Amino acid sequence: MQEQREMEGAAKAPISVIIVAYCSADVIEACLDSLIATTGATLRVVVCDNASPDDSAALVADWAGRCGVSFAEAEAGAQAPTEGDLSWLTLLRVPQNMGFAGGVNTGLTWFLSRAEIELFWILNPDSVVEPGTAAAYVRRAEVAGPFALMGGRTRYLEPPGYLQSDGGRIRRWTGGVCYNVNQGLLPAAAEPPLAGSLDFISGANMVASRAFVEMVGPLREDYFLYYEEVDWAYRRGVLPLLTCPEAVVHHHGGTAIGSGSINRRGSAFANYFNFRNRLRFVARFAWPMLPVTYAFSIMQIAKIALMGGGRQAVGALRGLHQLAPPREVSDRIASEAAELAFGRWGRRK
């Protein structure tokens, strides 16, 4: 069955798919099931497992055996063989939790050795893609000319149908708060934005071009979680962002880290990194706005606390002030990854 689908897209170079998994055992198989149902495009998929303490990696290997796809395993830092056909699915084992950016960079390192691969589709493991999404991305790239990053329409799996992101913007008057365009709206009532009006593409579902990756390099890994894709987009120079509304992905959102959504408050873990990295991003790209960023963030934290989110507010407050994380945050990061995640505060773990 998979071979037949690949023949349908055989005239096209493969689009690579990079999935960063961490404690993704409950969602990764559904993601892979949706990818194997792709039509009109040839895929080559890597799952970069960030040293998950659950059985995510074993499930990936078992899934490949059950589905009969070609499968390989390699260690982080390896490059794909430059000749011969790549396995449909490769499991890259990362020895420690490198965060989102570190996982993506592991996948990029693997695929960049293959000159025929021009598109790198970064996809969250808690996603389900529609069969024509990959082909839509390929068609859009073929007619677009040089570009940096491209995004489709990302919808929530729960509540079903509602949009999570049509791309991202930064509210300048807040000093750096990011938001997802059309979040919480139904697709029929939400006009897709013009690409020129966007500041970034959501990292849950974005396609990077080879030209962009080779020009700006990999994602910065010192964010660990949140703002990595915003930083990446801000380094794109003259290469534009693209939108592809026909490319639809359904996304749970924050299953491993507790990201906020339209019906869920962000966890202390998510808030710590979000508020910390907002300040870091603004310091890099718009440092005169730091006082505004700080003041607006304090107002947000006060609102979280007043709405009964005391623990979530503490996480946000400590992140904003670049302090050591609360215990409930630090305990979720293994000791060998603590310094990467928390900097000097991680050395004490």
Coordinates of C-alpha atoms in Angstrom, one line a residue:
M1 CA 0.0 0.0 0.0
Q2 CA 2.7 2.4 0.9
E3 CA 4.7 1.6 -2.2
Q4 CA 1.6 2.4 -4.3
R5 CA 1.2 5.8 -2.7
E6 CA 4.9 6.5 -3.2
M7 CA 4.6 5.7 -6.9
E8 CA 1.9 8.4 -7.1
G9 CA 4.5 10.9 -5.9
A10 CA 7.5 9.3 -7.4
A11 CA 8.1 12.2 -9.8
K12 CA 8.6 14.5 -6.9
A13 CA 11.6 14.7 -4.6
P14 CA 10.7 13.6 -1.1
I15 CA 9.6 16.0 1.6
S16 CA 11.3 15.2 4.8
V17 CA 9.3 15.1 8.1
I18 CA 11.0 15.8 11.4
I19 CA 9.1 14.8 14.6
V20 CA 10.5 15.6 18.0
A21 CA 9.1 13.1 20.5
Y22 CA 9.3 13.3 24.3
C23 CA 6.9 11.1 26.3
S24 CA 4.8 10.8 23.2
A25 CA 3.7 7.2 23.6
D26 CA 0.0 8.1 23.7
V27 CA 0.0 10.1 20.5
I28 CA 2.9 9.1 18.2
E29 CA 1.2 6.2 16.5
A30 CA -1.8 8.3 15.5
C31 CA 0.6 10.8 14.0
L32 CA 2.5 8.1 12.0
D33 CA -0.8 6.5 10.9
S34 CA -1.8 9.8 9.4
L35 CA 1.5 10.3 7.6
I36 CA 1.5 6.8 6.0
A37 CA -1.9 7.7 4.5
T38 CA -0.3 10.6 2.6
T39 CA -1.2 10.8 -1.1
G40 CA 0.5 12.7 -3.9
A41 CA 3.8 13.2 -2.2
T42 CA 6.8 11.1 -1.2
L43 CA 7.7 11.3 2.5
R44 CA 10.9 10.4 4.5
V45 CA 10.2 10.6 8.2
V46 CA 12.5 10.9 11.2
V47 CA 11.4 10.6 14.8
C48 CA 13.9 12.3 17.1
D49 CA 13.3 10.8 20.5
N50 CA 14.6 13.1 23.2
A51 CA 15.5 10.3 25.7
S52 CA 11.8 9.7 26.6
P53 CA 11.5 7.9 29.9
D54 CA 8.3 6.2 28.5
D55 CA 8.2 3.7 25.7
S56 CA 7.9 6.2 22.9
A57 CA 10.9 4.9 21.0
A58 CA 9.9 1.2 21.3
L59 CA 6.4 2.1 20.0
V60 CA 7.9 3.8 16.9
A61 CA 9.9 0.6 16.1
D62 CA 6.9 -1.6 16.8
W63 CA 4.7 0.5 14.6
A64 CA 7.2 0.3 11.7
G65 CA 7.2 -3.5 12.0
R66 CA 3.4 -3.8 12.0
C67 CA 2.9 -1.4 9.1
G68 CA 5.7 -2.9 7.0
V69 CA 7.5 0.3 6.2
S70 CA 11.3 0.4 5.7
F71 CA 12.8 1.3 9.0
A72 CA 16.2 2.3 10.4
E73 CA 17.7 3.5 13.7
A74 CA 20.6 5.8 14.3
E75 CA 22.2 7.9 17.0
A76 CA 21.8 11.7 17.3
G77 CA 24.4 13.5 15.2
A78 CA 24.4 10.9 12.4
Q79 CA 23.8 12.0 8.8
A80 CA 21.7 10.1 6.3
P81 CA 23.7 8.1 3.8
T82 CA 24.3 10.2 0.7
E83 CA 23.4 7.4 -1.8
G84 CA 20.7 4.9 -2.1
D85 CA 17.1 5.1 -1.0
L86 CA 16.3 6.3 2.6
S87 CA 14.1 4.3 4.8
W88 CA 10.6 5.6 5.0
L89 CA 11.0 6.0 8.8
T90 CA 14.1 6.5 10.8
L91 CA 14.3 6.6 14.6
L92 CA 17.0 8.9 15.9
R93 CA 17.9 8.3 19.5
V94 CA 18.9 11.5 21.3
P95 CA 20.9 10.6 24.5
Q96 CA 19.3 13.4 26.6
N97 CA 16.4 15.8 26.4
M98 CA 17.7 18.5 24.0
G99 CA 14.4 20.4 24.0
F100 CA 12.4 21.2 20.9
A101 CA 15.2 23.0 19.0
G102 CA 17.8 20.4 19.8
G103 CA 15.5 17.7 18.5
V104 CA 14.7 19.5 15.3
N105 CA 18.4 20.2 14.7
T106 CA 19.1 16.5 15.1
G107 CA 16.6 15.8 12.3
L108 CA 18.0 18.6 10.1
T109 CA 21.5 17.2 10.5
W110 CA 20.2 13.8 9.3
F111 CA 18.5 15.1 6.2
L112 CA 20.8 17.9 5.0
S113 CA 23.2 15.3 3.6
R114 CA 20.6 14.4 1.0
A115 CA 20.9 17.0 -1.8
E116 CA 17.5 16.0 -3.3
I117 CA 15.6 17.1 -0.1
E118 CA 14.6 20.7 -0.4
L119 CA 11.8 20.8 2.2
F120 CA 12.0 20.1 5.9
W121 CA 8.5 19.7 7.5
I122 CA 8.7 20.1 11.3
L123 CA 5.7 18.4 12.9
N124 CA 4.6 17.9 16.5
P125 CA 4.0 14.3 17.5
D126 CA 0.5 15.0 18.8
S127 CA -0.6 15.9 15.3
V128 CA -2.8 14.2 12.7
V129 CA -2.3 15.3 9.2
E130 CA -4.8 15.1 6.3
P131 CA -3.8 12.9 3.3
G132 CA -3.2 15.8 0.9
T133 CA -1.3 18.1 3.3
A134 CA 2.2 17.1 2.2
A135 CA 1.3 17.4 -1.5
A136 CA -0.2 20.9 -0.9
Y137 CA 3.1 22.0 0.7
V138 CA 5.1 20.6 -2.3
R139 CA 2.9 22.3 -4.8
R140 CA 3.1 25.7 -3.0
A141 CA 6.9 25.5 -2.8
E142 CA 7.2 24.7 -6.5
V143 CA 5.5 27.9 -7.6
A144 CA 6.6 30.2 -4.8
G145 CA 10.3 30.7 -5.5
P146 CA 12.8 31.1 -2.7
F147 CA 11.3 31.3 0.8
A148 CA 12.2 30.8 4.5
L149 CA 9.3 29.1 6.3
M150 CA 5.8 28.0 5.3
G151 CA 2.8 27.1 7.3
G152 CA -0.6 25.6 6.7
R153 CA -3.8 25.7 8.8
T154 CA -3.4 24.1 12.2
R155 CA -6.6 23.0 13.8
Y156 CA -7.3 21.8 17.3
L157 CA -8.2 18.1 17.7
E158 CA -10.0 19.1 20.9
P159 CA -12.3 21.0 20.6
P160 CA -12.5 19.6 17.0
G161 CA -12.5 21.9 14.0
Y162 CA -11.4 25.1 15.6
L163 CA -8.3 26.8 14.4
Q164 CA -5.2 26.8 16.5
S165 CA -3.0 28.8 14.2
D166 CA -2.9 30.3 10.7
G167 CA 0.6 31.7 11.5
G168 CA 1.9 34.0 14.2
R169 CA 2.3 37.7 14.9
I170 CA 3.9 39.7 17.7
R171 CA 1.9 42.4 19.4
R172 CA 4.4 45.3 19.3
W173 CA 2.6 47.3 22.0
T174 CA 3.0 44.4 24.5
G175 CA 6.8 44.3 23.8
G176 CA 6.9 40.9 22.4
V177 CA 3.9 38.8 23.2
C178 CA 3.2 36.3 20.4
Y179 CA -0.2 35.2 19.3
N180 CA -1.7 32.7 16.8
V181 CA -3.7 34.3 14.0
N182 CA -7.4 33.1 13.9
Q183 CA -7.0 31.0 17.1
G184 CA -10.3 29.8 18.3
L185 CA -12.2 30.6 15.1
L186 CA -13.9 28.1 12.8
P187 CA -12.1 27.9 9.4
A188 CA -15.2 28.9 7.4
A189 CA -15.4 32.2 9.4
A190 CA -11.6 33.0 9.3
E191 CA -9.9 34.3 6.3
P192 CA -6.4 33.0 5.9
P193 CA -3.9 35.8 6.5
L194 CA -1.6 37.3 3.9
A195 CA 1.9 35.9 4.4
G196 CA 3.4 39.4 4.5
S197 CA 1.4 40.2 7.6
L198 CA 2.9 37.3 9.6
D199 CA 6.0 37.4 11.9
F200 CA 6.5 33.7 12.3
I201 CA 5.1 30.2 11.6
S202 CA 4.0 27.9 14.4
G203 CA 6.6 25.3 15.2
A204 CA 4.0 22.6 15.5
N205 CA 3.5 22.6 11.8
M206 CA 6.1 24.4 9.6
V207 CA 8.1 23.7 6.5
A208 CA 11.6 25.1 6.2
S209 CA 13.4 25.4 2.9
R210 CA 16.9 24.2 2.3
A211 CA 17.9 27.7 1.2
F212 CA 16.8 29.1 4.5
V213 CA 18.4 26.5 6.7
E214 CA 21.7 26.8 4.9
M215 CA 21.6 30.6 5.1
V216 CA 20.7 31.1 8.8
G217 CA 21.7 27.8 10.3
P218 CA 19.8 25.7 12.9
L219 CA 17.5 26.8 15.6
R220 CA 19.0 28.3 18.8
E221 CA 18.9 25.6 21.5
D222 CA 19.2 27.9 24.5
Y223 CA 15.5 28.6 24.5
F224 CA 14.8 24.9 25.2
L225 CA 11.0 25.4 24.8
Y226 CA 9.1 28.3 23.2
Y227 CA 10.2 31.2 21.0
E228 CA 12.7 29.0 19.0
E229 CA 10.6 29.3 15.8
V230 CA 10.0 33.0 16.4
D231 CA 13.7 33.6 16.7
W232 CA 14.3 31.5 13.6
A233 CA 11.8 33.4 11.5
Y234 CA 13.4 36.7 12.7
R235 CA 16.7 35.6 11.2
R236 CA 15.4 35.0 7.8
G237 CA 16.7 38.1 6.1
V238 CA 15.1 38.8 2.7
L239 CA 13.5 35.3 2.4
P240 CA 9.7 35.6 2.9
L241 CA 7.3 33.5 4.9
L242 CA 4.6 31.6 3.0
T243 CA 1.1 30.4 3.8
C244 CA -0.5 27.3 2.4
P245 CA -4.2 27.1 3.6
E246 CA -4.7 23.8 1.8
A247 CA -2.2 22.1 4.1
V248 CA -4.3 21.1 7.1
V249 CA -3.0 19.5 10.3
H250 CA -5.0 18.7 13.4
H251 CA -3.1 19.2 16.7
H252 CA -3.7 18.4 20.3
G253 CA -1.3 21.1 21.5
G254 CA 1.0 20.8 24.5
T255 CA 0.3 17.2 25.4
A256 CA 3.7 16.8 27.0
I257 CA 4.3 20.3 28.4
G258 CA 0.9 21.7 29.3
S259 CA 0.7 24.6 26.8
G260 CA -2.3 26.8 27.2
S261 CA -5.2 26.6 24.7
I262 CA -8.6 28.1 24.2
N263 CA -10.0 26.0 27.0
R264 CA -7.0 25.3 29.1
R265 CA -4.7 27.4 31.3
G266 CA -0.9 27.0 30.7
S267 CA 0.9 24.9 33.2
A268 CA 3.6 26.2 35.5
F269 CA 6.1 24.3 33.3
A270 CA 4.9 26.0 30.1
N271 CA 4.7 29.4 31.8
Y272 CA 8.2 29.2 33.1
F273 CA 9.7 28.8 29.7
N274 CA 7.3 31.0 27.9
F275 CA 7.8 34.1 30.1
R276 CA 11.5 33.5 30.4
N277 CA 12.1 33.2 26.7
R278 CA 9.9 36.1 25.8
L279 CA 12.3 38.4 27.6
R280 CA 15.3 36.6 26.0
F281 CA 13.8 37.0 22.5
V282 CA 13.1 40.7 23.0
A283 CA 16.6 41.3 24.4
R284 CA 18.0 39.9 21.2
F285 CA 15.8 41.5 18.6
A286 CA 14.1 44.6 20.2
W287 CA 15.9 45.5 23.4
P288 CA 14.5 49.0 23.7
M289 CA 11.1 47.3 24.3
L290 CA 12.3 45.4 27.4
P291 CA 10.6 47.8 29.9
V292 CA 7.3 47.4 28.0
T293 CA 7.7 43.6 27.8
Y294 CA 8.4 43.4 31.6
A295 CA 5.4 45.6 32.5
F296 CA 3.0 43.7 30.3
S297 CA 4.2 40.4 31.5
I298 CA 3.7 41.4 35.2
M299 CA 0.1 42.3 34.4
Q300 CA -0.4 38.9 32.7
I301 CA 1.0 37.1 35.7
A302 CA -1.2 39.1 38.1
K303 CA -4.2 38.1 36.0
I304 CA -3.2 34.4 36.2
A305 CA -2.9 34.6 40.0
L306 CA -6.2 36.4 40.4
M307 CA -7.9 33.7 38.4
G308 CA -6.8 31.0 40.8
G309 CA -3.6 30.0 39.0
G310 CA -1.2 30.5 41.9
R311 CA 1.3 27.8 40.9
Q312 CA 1.2 28.8 37.2
A313 CA 1.8 32.4 38.2
V314 CA 4.9 31.4 40.3
G315 CA 6.3 29.6 37.3
A316 CA 5.7 32.6 35.1
L317 CA 7.2 35.0 37.6
R318 CA 10.4 33.0 38.2
G319 CA 10.8 32.6 34.4
L320 CA 10.3 36.3 33.7
H321 CA 13.0 37.1 36.3
Q322 CA 15.4 34.5 34.9
L323 CA 15.4 32.7 38.2
A324 CA 15.7 29.0 39.1
P325 CA 12.5 27.1 38.2
P326 CA 10.0 25.9 40.8
R327 CA 10.5 22.4 41.9
E328 CA 7.5 21.1 39.9
V329 CA 9.2 22.5 36.8
S330 CA 12.8 21.3 37.4
D331 CA 11.6 17.9 38.5
R332 CA 10.3 17.3 34.9
I333 CA 13.8 17.7 33.4
A334 CA 16.3 14.9 33.8
S335 CA 19.5 15.9 35.6
E336 CA 21.7 15.4 32.5
A337 CA 19.5 17.9 30.5
A338 CA 19.1 20.4 33.4
E339 CA 21.9 22.7 32.4
L340 CA 20.7 23.1 28.8
A341 CA 17.2 23.8 30.0
F342 CA 17.9 26.1 33.0
G343 CA 21.5 27.4 32.4
R344 CA 23.4 28.0 35.6
W345 CA 20.4 27.0 37.7
G346 CA 20.6 23.5 36.2
R347 CA 24.1 23.0 37.4
R348 CA 22.8 22.5 40.9
K349 CA 20.5 19.7 40.0

